[in-house]
mmCIF file of C-alpha atoms in Angstrom:
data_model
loop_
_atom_site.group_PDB
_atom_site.id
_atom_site.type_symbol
_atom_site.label_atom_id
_atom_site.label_comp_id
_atom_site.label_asym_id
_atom_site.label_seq_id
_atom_site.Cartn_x
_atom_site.Cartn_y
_atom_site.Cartn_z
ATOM 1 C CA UNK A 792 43.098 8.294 -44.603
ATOM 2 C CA UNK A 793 41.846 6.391 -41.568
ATOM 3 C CA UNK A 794 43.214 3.207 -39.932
ATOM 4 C CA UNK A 795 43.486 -0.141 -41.784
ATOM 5 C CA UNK A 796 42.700 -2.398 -38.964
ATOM 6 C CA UNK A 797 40.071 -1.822 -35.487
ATOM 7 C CA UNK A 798 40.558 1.438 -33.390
ATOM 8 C CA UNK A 799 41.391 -0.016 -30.202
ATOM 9 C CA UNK A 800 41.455 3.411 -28.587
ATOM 10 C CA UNK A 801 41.404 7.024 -28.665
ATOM 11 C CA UNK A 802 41.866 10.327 -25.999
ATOM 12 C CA UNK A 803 41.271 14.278 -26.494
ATOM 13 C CA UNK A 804 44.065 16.765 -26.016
ATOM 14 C CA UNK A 805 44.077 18.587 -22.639
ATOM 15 C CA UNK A 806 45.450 21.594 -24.217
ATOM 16 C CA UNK A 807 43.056 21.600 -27.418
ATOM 17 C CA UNK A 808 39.514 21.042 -28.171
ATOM 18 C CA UNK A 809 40.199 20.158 -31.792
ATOM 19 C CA UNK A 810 43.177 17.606 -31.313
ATOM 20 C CA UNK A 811 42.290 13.781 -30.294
ATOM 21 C CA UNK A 812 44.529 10.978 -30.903
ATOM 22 C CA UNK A 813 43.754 7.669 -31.738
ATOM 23 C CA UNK A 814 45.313 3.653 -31.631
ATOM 24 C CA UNK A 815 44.715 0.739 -34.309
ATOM 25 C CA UNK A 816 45.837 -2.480 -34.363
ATOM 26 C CA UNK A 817 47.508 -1.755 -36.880
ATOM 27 C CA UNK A 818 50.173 -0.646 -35.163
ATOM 28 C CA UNK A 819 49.493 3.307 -35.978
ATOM 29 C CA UNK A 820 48.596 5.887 -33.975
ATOM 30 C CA UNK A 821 47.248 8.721 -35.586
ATOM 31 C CA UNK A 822 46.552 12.499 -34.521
ATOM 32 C CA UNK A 823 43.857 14.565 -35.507
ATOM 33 C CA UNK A 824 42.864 17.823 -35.849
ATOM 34 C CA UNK A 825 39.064 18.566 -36.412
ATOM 35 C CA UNK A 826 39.900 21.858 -38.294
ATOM 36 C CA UNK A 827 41.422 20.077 -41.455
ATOM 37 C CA UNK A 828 38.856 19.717 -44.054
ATOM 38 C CA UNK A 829 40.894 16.673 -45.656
ATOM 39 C CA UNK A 830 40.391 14.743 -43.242
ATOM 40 C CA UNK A 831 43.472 13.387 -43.144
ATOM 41 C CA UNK A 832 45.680 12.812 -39.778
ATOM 42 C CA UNK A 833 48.227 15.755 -39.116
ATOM 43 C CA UNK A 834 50.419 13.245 -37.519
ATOM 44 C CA UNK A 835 51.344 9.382 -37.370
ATOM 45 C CA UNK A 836 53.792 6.948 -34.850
ATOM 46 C CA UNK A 837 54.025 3.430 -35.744
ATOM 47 C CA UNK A 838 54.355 1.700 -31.835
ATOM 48 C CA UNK A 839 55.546 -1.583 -33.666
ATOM 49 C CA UNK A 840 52.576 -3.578 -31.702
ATOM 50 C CA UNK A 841 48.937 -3.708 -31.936
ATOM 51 C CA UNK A 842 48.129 -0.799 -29.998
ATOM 52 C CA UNK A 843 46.278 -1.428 -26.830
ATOM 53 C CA UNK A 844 45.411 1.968 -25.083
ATOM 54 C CA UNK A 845 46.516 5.646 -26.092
ATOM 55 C CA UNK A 846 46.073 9.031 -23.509
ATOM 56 C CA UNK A 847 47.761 12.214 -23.762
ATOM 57 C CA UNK A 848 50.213 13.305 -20.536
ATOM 58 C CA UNK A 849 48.935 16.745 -18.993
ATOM 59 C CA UNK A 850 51.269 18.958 -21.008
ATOM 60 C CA UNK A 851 49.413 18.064 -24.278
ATOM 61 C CA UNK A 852 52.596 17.744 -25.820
ATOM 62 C CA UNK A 853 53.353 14.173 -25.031
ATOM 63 C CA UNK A 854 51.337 10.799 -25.655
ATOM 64 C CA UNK A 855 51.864 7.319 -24.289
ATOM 65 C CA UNK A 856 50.926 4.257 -26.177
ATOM 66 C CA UNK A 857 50.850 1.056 -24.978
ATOM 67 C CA UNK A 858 50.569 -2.309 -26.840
ATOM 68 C CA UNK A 859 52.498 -5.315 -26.711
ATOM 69 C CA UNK A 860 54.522 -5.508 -23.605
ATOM 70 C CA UNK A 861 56.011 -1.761 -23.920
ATOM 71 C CA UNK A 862 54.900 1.316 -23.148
ATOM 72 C CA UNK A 863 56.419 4.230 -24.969
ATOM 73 C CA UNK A 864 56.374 8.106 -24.678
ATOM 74 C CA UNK A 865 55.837 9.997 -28.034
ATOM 75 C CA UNK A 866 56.738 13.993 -28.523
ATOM 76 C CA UNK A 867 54.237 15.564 -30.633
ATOM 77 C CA UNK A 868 55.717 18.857 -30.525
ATOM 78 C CA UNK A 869 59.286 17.443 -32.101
ATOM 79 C CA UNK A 870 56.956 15.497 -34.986
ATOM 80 C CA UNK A 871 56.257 12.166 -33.657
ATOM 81 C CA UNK A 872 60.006 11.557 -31.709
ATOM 82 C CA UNK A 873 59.391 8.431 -29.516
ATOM 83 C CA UNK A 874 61.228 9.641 -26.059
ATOM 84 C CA UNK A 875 61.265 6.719 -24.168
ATOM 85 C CA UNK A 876 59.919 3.001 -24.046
ATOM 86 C CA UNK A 877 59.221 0.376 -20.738
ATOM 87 C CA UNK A 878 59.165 -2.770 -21.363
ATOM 88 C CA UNK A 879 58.878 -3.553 -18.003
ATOM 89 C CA UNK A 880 55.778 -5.711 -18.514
ATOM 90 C CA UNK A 881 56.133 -9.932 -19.262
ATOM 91 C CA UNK A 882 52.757 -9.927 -21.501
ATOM 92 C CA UNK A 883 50.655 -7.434 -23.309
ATOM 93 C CA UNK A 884 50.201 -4.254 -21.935
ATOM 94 C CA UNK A 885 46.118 -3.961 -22.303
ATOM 95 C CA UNK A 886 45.535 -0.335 -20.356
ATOM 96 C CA UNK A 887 47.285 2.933 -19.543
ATOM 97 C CA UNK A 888 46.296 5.943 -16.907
ATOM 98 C CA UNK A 889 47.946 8.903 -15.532
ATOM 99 C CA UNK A 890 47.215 9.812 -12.117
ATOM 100 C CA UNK A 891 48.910 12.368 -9.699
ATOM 101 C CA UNK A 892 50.491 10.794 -6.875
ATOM 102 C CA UNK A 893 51.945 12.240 -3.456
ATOM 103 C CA UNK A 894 55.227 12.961 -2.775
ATOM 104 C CA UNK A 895 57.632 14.483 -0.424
ATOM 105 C CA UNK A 896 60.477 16.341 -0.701
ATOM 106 C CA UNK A 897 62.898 18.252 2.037
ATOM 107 C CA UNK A 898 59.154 17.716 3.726
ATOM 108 C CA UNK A 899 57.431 19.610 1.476
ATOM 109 C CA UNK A 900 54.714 17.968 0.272
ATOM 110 C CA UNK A 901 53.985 17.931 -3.665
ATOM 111 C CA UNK A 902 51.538 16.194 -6.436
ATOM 112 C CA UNK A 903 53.434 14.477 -9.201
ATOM 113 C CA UNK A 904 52.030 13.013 -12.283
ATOM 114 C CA UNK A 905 52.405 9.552 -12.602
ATOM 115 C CA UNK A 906 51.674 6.600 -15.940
ATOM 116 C CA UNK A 907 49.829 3.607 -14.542
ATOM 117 C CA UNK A 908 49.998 0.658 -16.493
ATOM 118 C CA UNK A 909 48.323 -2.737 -16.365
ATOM 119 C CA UNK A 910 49.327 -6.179 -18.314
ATOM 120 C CA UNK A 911 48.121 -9.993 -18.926
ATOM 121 C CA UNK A 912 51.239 -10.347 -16.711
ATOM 122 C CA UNK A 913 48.939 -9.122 -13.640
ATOM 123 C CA UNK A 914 51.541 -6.345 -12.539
ATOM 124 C CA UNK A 915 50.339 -2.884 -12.558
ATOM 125 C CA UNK A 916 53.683 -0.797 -12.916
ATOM 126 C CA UNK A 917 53.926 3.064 -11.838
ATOM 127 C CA UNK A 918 56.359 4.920 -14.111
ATOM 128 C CA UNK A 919 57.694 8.157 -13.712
ATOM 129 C CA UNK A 920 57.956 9.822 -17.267
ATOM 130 C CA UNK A 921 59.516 12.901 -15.934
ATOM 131 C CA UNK A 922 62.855 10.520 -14.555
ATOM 132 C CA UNK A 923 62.041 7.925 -16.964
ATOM 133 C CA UNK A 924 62.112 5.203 -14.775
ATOM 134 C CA UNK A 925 59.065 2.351 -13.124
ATOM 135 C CA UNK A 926 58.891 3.530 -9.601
ATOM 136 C CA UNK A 927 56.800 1.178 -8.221
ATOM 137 C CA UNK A 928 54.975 -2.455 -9.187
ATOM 138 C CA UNK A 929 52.237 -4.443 -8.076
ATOM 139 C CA UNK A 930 51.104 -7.957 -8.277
ATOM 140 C CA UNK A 931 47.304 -9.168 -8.999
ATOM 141 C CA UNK A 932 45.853 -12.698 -9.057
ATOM 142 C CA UNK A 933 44.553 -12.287 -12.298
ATOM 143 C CA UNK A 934 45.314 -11.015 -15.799
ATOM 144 C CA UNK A 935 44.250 -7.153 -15.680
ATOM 145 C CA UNK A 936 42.081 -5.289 -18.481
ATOM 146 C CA UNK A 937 41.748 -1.680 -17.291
ATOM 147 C CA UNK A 938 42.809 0.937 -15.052
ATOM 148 C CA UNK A 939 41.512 4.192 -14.477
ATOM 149 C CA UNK A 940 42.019 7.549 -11.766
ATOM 150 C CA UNK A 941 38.622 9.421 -10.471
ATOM 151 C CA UNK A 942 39.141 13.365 -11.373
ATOM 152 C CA UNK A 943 40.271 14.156 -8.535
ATOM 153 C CA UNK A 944 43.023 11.472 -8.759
ATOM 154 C CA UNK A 945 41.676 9.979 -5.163
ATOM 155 C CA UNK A 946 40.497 6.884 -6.042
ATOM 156 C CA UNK A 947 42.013 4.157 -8.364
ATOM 157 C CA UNK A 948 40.259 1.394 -10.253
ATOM 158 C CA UNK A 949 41.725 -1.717 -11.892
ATOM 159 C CA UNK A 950 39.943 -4.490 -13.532
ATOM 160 C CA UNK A 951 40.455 -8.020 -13.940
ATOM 161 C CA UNK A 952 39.874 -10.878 -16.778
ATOM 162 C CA UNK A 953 37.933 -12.555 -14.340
ATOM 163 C CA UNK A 954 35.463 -9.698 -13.410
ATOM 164 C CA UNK A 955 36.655 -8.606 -10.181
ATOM 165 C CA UNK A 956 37.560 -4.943 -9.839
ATOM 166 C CA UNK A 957 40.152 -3.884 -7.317
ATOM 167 C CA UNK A 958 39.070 0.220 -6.081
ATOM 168 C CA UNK A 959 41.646 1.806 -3.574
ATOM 169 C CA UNK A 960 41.022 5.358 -2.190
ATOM 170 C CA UNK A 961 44.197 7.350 -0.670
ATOM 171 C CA UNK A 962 44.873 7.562 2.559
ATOM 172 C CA UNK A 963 45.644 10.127 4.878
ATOM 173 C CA UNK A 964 48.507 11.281 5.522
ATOM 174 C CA UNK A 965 49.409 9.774 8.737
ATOM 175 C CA UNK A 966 48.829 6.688 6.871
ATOM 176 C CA UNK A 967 50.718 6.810 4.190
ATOM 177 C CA UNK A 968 54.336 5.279 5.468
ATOM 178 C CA UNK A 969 52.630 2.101 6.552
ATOM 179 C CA UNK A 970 54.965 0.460 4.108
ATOM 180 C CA UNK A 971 52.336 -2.610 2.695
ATOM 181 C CA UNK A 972 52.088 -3.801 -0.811
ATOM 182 C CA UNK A 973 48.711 -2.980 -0.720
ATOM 183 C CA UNK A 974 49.672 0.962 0.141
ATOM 184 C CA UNK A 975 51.670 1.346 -3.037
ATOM 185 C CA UNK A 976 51.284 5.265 -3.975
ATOM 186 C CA UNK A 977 49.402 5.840 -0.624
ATOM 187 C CA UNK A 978 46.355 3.934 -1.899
ATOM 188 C CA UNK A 979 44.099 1.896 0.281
ATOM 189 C CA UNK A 980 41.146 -0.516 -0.162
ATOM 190 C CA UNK A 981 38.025 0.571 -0.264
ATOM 191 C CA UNK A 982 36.689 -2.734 1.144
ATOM 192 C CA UNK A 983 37.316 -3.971 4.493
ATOM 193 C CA UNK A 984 40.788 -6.008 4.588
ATOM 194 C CA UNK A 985 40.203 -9.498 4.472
ATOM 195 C CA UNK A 986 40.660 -11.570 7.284
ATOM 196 C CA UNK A 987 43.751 -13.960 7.457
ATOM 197 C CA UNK A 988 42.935 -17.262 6.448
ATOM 198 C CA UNK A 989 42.968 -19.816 9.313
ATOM 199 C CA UNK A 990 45.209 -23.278 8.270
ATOM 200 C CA UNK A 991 45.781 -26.489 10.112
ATOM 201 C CA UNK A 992 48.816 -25.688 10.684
ATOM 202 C CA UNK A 993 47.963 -22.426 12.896
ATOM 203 C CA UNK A 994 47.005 -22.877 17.097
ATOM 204 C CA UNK A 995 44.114 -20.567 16.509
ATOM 205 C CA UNK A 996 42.715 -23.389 13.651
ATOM 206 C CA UNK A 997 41.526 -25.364 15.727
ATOM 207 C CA UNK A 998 39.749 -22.937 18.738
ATOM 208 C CA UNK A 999 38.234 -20.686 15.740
ATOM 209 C CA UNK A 1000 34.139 -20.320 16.233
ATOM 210 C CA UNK A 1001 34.147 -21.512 19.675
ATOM 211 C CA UNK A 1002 33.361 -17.899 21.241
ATOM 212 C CA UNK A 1003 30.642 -17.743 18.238
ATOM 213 C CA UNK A 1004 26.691 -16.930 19.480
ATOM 214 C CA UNK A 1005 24.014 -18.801 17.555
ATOM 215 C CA UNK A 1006 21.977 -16.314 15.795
ATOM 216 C CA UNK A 1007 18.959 -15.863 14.303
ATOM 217 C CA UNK A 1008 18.142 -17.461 10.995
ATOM 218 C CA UNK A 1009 20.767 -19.516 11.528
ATOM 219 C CA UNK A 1010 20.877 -23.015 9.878
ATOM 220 C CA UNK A 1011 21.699 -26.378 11.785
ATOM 221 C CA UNK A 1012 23.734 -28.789 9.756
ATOM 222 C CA UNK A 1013 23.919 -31.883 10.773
ATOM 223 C CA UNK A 1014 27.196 -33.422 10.499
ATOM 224 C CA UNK A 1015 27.126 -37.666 9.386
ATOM 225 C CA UNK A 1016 28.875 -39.562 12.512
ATOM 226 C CA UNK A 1017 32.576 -40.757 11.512
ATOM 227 C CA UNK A 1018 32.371 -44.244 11.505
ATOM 228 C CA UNK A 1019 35.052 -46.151 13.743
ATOM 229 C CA UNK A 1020 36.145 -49.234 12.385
ATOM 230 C CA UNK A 1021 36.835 -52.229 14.665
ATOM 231 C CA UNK A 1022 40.439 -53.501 14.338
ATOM 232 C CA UNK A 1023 39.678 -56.547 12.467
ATOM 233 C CA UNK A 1024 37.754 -54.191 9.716
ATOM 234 C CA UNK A 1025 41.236 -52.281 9.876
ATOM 235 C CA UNK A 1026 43.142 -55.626 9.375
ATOM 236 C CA UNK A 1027 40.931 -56.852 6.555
ATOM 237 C CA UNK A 1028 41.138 -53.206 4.721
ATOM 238 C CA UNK A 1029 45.368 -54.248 4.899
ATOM 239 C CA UNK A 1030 44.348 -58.160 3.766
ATOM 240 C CA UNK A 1031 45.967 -59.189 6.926
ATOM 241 C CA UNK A 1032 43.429 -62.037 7.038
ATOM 242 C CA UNK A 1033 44.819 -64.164 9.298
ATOM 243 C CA UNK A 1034 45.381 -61.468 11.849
ATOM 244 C CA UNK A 1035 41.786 -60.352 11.024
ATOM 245 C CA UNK A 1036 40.273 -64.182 11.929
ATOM 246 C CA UNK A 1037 42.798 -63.938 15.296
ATOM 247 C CA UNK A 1038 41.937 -60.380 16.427
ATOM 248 C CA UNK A 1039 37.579 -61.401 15.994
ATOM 249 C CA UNK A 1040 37.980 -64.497 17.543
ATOM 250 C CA UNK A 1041 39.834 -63.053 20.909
ATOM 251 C CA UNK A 1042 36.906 -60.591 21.188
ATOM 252 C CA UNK A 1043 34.475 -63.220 21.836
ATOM 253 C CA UNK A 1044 31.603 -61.623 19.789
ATOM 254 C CA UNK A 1045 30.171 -64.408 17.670
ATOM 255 C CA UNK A 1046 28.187 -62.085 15.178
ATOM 256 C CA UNK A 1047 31.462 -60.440 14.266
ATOM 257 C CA UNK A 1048 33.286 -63.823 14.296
ATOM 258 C CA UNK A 1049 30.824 -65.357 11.774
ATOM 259 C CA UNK A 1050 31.112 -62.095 10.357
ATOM 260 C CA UNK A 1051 34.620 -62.538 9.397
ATOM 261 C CA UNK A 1052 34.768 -65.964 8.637
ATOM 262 C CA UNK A 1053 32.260 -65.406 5.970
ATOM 263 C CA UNK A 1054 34.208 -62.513 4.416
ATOM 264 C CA UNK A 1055 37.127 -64.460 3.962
ATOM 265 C CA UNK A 1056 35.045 -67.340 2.571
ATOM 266 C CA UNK A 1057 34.135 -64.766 -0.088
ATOM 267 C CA UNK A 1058 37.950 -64.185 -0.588
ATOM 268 C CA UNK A 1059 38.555 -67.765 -0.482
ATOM 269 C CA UNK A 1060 40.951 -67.105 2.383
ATOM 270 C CA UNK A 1061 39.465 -68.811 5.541
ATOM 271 C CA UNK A 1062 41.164 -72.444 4.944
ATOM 272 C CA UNK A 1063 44.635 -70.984 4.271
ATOM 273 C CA UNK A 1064 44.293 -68.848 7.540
ATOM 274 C CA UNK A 1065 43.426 -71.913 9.616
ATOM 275 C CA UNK A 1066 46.658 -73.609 8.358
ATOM 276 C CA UNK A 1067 48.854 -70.491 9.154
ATOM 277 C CA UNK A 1068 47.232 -70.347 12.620
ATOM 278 C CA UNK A 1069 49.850 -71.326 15.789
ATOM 279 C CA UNK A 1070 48.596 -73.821 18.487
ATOM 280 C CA UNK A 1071 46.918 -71.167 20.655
ATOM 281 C CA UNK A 1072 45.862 -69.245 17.752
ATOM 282 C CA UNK A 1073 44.301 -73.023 17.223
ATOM 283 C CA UNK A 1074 43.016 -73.292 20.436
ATOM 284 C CA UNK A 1075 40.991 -70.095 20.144
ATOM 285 C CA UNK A 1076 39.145 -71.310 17.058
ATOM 286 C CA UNK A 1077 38.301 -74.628 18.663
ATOM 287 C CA UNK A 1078 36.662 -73.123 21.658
ATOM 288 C CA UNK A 1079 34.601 -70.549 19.473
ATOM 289 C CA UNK A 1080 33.504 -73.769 17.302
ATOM 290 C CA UNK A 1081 33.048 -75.917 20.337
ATOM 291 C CA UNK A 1082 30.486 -73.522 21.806
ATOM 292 C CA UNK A 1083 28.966 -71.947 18.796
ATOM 293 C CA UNK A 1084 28.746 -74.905 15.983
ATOM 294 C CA UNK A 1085 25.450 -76.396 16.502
ATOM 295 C CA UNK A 1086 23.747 -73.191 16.976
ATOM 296 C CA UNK A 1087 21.041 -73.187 14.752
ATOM 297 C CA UNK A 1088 21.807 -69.804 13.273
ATOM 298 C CA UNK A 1089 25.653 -70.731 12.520
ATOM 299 C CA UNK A 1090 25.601 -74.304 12.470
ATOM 300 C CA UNK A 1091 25.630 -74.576 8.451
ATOM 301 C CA UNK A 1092 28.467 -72.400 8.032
ATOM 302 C CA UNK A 1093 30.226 -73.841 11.452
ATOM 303 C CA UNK A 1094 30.033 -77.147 11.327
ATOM 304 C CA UNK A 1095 31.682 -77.621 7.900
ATOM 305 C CA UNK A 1096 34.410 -75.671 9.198
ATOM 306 C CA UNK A 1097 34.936 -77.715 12.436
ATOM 307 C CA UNK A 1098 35.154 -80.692 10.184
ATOM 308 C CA UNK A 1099 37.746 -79.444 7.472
ATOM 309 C CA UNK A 1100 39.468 -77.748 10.840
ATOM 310 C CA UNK A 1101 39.966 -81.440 12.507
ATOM 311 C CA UNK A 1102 41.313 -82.614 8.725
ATOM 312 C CA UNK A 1103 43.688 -80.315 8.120
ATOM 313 C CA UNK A 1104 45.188 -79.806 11.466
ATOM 314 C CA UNK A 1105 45.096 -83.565 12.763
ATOM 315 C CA UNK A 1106 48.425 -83.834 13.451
ATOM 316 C CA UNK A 1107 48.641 -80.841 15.679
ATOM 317 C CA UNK A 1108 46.085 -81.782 17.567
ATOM 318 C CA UNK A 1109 47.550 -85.396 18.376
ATOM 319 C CA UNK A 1110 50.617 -83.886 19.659
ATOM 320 C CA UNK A 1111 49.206 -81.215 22.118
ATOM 321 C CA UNK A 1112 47.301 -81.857 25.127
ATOM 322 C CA UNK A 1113 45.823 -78.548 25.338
ATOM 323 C CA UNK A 1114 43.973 -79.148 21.872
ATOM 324 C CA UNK A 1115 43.046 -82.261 22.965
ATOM 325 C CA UNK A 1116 40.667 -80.874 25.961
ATOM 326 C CA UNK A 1117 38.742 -78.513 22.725
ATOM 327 C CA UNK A 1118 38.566 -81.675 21.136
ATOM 328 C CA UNK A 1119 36.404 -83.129 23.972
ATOM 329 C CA UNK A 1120 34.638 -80.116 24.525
ATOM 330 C CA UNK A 1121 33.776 -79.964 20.912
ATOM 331 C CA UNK A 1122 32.599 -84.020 21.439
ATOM 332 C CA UNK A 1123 30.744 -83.238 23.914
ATOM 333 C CA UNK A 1124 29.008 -80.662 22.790
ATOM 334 C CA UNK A 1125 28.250 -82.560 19.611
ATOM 335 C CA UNK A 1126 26.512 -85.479 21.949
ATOM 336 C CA UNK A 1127 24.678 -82.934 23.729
ATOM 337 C CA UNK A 1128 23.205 -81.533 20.595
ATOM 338 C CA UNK A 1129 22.276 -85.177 19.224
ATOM 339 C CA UNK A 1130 20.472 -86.009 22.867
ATOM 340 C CA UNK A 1131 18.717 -83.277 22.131
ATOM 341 C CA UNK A 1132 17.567 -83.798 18.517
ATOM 342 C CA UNK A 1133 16.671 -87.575 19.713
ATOM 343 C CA UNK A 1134 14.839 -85.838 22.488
ATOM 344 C CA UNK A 1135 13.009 -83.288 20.049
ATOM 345 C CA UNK A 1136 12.089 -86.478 17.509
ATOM 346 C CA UNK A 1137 10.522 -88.014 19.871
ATOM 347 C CA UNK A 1138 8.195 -85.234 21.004
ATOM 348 C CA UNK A 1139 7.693 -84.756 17.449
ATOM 349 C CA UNK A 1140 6.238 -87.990 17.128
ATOM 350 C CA UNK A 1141 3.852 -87.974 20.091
ATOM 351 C CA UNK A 1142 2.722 -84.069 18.618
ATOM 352 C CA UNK A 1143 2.170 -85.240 14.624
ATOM 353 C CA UNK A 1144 -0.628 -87.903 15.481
ATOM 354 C CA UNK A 1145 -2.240 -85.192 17.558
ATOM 355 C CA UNK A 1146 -2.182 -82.429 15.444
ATOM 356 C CA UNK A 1147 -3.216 -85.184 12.373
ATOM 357 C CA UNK A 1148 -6.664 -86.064 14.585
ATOM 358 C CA UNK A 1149 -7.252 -82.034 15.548
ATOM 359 C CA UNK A 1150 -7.043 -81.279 11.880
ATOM 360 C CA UNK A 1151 -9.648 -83.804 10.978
ATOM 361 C CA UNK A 1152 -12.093 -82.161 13.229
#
C-alpha cells in the first residue's frame, strides 16, 4: 500500500539501486524495494509530524527525516529503530542535506559528514550524527525552504521564503579560522561582502560621496530648495500670535506686516493681540500705522485698525507721552493725506470738463 496523504519527499539508497525511501504527510515514511512484485513497502517509521524532507546518510543504513521542528535519525538495518531526534529548531523543519565538512584533528586534516538542516525559524543548524550533537547554527533574515551541497560538497545553497538564495563556496585553508558567522563550516560567500551601511550616527555619514567622480550616463537630480521660514512664520506655526505681530512689526517690512495682520484676522486674533501688547510693543504698531495707513494698497485693511487701535487702547495712550508723539504723527499724516485728496479733487474737476468736450469731438 502507498501513502494516504501527499509525498512530500523521497531519496535513493547510496548503497542500492533498488532501495528509495520516501516521506508523506502523513506522518509515514516508507522504504522500498523495486524487486518486490507486491508492491508493498519493506519497511515503515511513523516521524509523528508531517514529514518535510527525507535523505539517506552515506552508510545506506541510516535515514534522517525531518518534519515538524525535529529531526530524527532512523536505523534501517535494526528494523526501523529511531536513534536519535533534534529538536533544536523553534518552527518546522522544511529541508535536510548532508554535506562533508573539514576538520582537524592532532593537525591532521579530515572530511566529516555532516546533517544540514533549515527551519521557518531561519536557523540553519549543523548536526553531527556520528556524536549526536548540533555543532554549529546560523541565523537568516528570512524563513528558509531548502538547502542543498554541490557533489563535491564545495559549495552550499540555501533558499529563502522570500526568493533570495544564499550560495557560499569553501574557503581555503588559510582562511578558514577567520572566526565570522558568515564562515560557519569554512564556507564563504560567493558574492562580494556587502558594504557596511553608513548611519547618522557614524563621522564617515556625513563625508561619504565627496571623493566620488561624475561619470558617464550619470543622472542630475535636482534637489527642491529647503525653505527657511522667517521667525514670525515660526511663531505663528506655535500660535504665539502676539509674539508673531511683535517680531513682523520690528522688522520694518510692511508686506510681511500686512502679511501677518491679515493672518490673524483670519484667526480672529489681531484685536486680542493689540490689547495684550505693552506700551512699546504699542508704540511700534502706531508708527507702522502712522506711516503706512493711507497707503492706497493697505489703507482698507489699515485704517480700520488704527481706529479700533485708538478705541481700545485710549487710556494708555492718555497716560504716556511717548504714545502721544505717534498720535500726532498719525494726525498728521492723516491731514497730509486729506490736503492731498482736496488737492487731487480739484484737479479732477478742472480734467472732467476737458475730457467731457474732447470726447464730443
Amino acid at each position: 500500500m502507498g501513502h494516504k496523504d501527499y509525498v512530500r519527499c523521497s531519496d535513493c539508497s547510496p548503497v542500492s539501486p533498488d532501495l528509495f525511501v520516501t516521506g508523506s504527510y502523513d506522518h509515514t515514511v516508507k522504504v522500498w524495494d523495486v524487486r518486490v512484485e507486491n508492491s508493498r513497502s519493506v519497511l515503515e517509521v511513523n516521524h509523528g509530524k508531517p514529514v518535510e524532507d527525507v535523505i539517506y546518510l552515506p552508510s545506506g543504513g541510516l535515514i534522517a527525516t525531518a518534519g515538524g521542528n525535529s529531526v530524527k535519525i532512523w536505523d534501517l538495518i535494526g528494523g526501523g529503530r529511531m536513534v536519535y531526534s533534534m529538536e533544536s529548531h523553534n518552527k518546522t523543519v522544511t529541508s535536510i542535506c548532508v554535506g562533508r565538512v573539514r576538520k582537524e584533528n592532532d593537525g591532521a586534516e579530515s572530511m566529516e559528514d555532516r546533517i544540514l538542516s533549515v527551519g521557518l525559524d531561519g536557523y540553519m543548524k549543523v548536526f553531527d550524527f556520528g556524536n549526536m550533537k548540533v555543532t554549529h547554527s546560523m541565523r537568516f533574515p528570512a524563513p528558509l525552504m531548502s538547502v542543498s551541497f554541490s557533489p563535491d560538497c564545495r559549495t552550499r545553497v540555501i533558499g529563502t521564503s522570500n526568493g533570495i538564495i544564499f550560495a557560499g563556496r569553501r574557503k581555503g585553508k588559510e582562511n578558514v579560522e577567520s572566526g565570522r558567522v558568515g564562515n560557519v563550516l569554512g564556507f564563504e560567500s560567493i558574492l562580494e561582502p556587502e558594504r557596511r551601511v553608513l548611519r547618522p550616527t557614524y563621522f564617515r555619514y556625513f563625508h561619504r560621496g565627496q571623493s566620488e567622480k561624475p561619470t558617464e550616463g550619470d543622472y542630475l537630480v535636482m534637489r527642491n530648495k529647503k525653505i527657511k521660514l522667517a521667525e514670525h512664520d515660526k511663531l505663528l506655526k506655535k500660535f504665539r500670535h502676539k509674539d508673531a505681530l511683535v517680531s513682523v512689526l520690528s522688522r520694518k517690512n510692511r508686506e510681511n506686516v500686512v502679511a501677518v495682520m491679515e493672518e490673524l484676522v483670519a484667526r480672529k486674533k489681531l484685536l486680542k493681540c493689540v490689547s495684550n501688547l505693552d506700551s512699546d510693543e504699542l508704540g511700534l504698531l502706531l508708527t507702522f500705522l502712522s506711516k503706512n495707513a493711507t497707503m492706497p494698497r493697505y489703507s482698507s485693511l489699515l485704517m480700520g485698525l488704527t481706529k479700533k487701535v485708538i478705541e481700545m487702547r485710549v487710556e494708555d495712550i492718555r497716560n504716556s507721552d511717548a504714545l502721544k508723539g505717534h498720535i500726532r504723527n498719525l494726525k498728521r499724516s492723516i491731514e497730509e493725506e486729506l490736503r492731498i485728496q482736496h488737492s487731487l479733487q480739484e484737479i479732477q474737476g478742472i480734467i472732467s470738463p476737458l475730457l467731457r468736450i474732447a470726447g464730443r469731438r
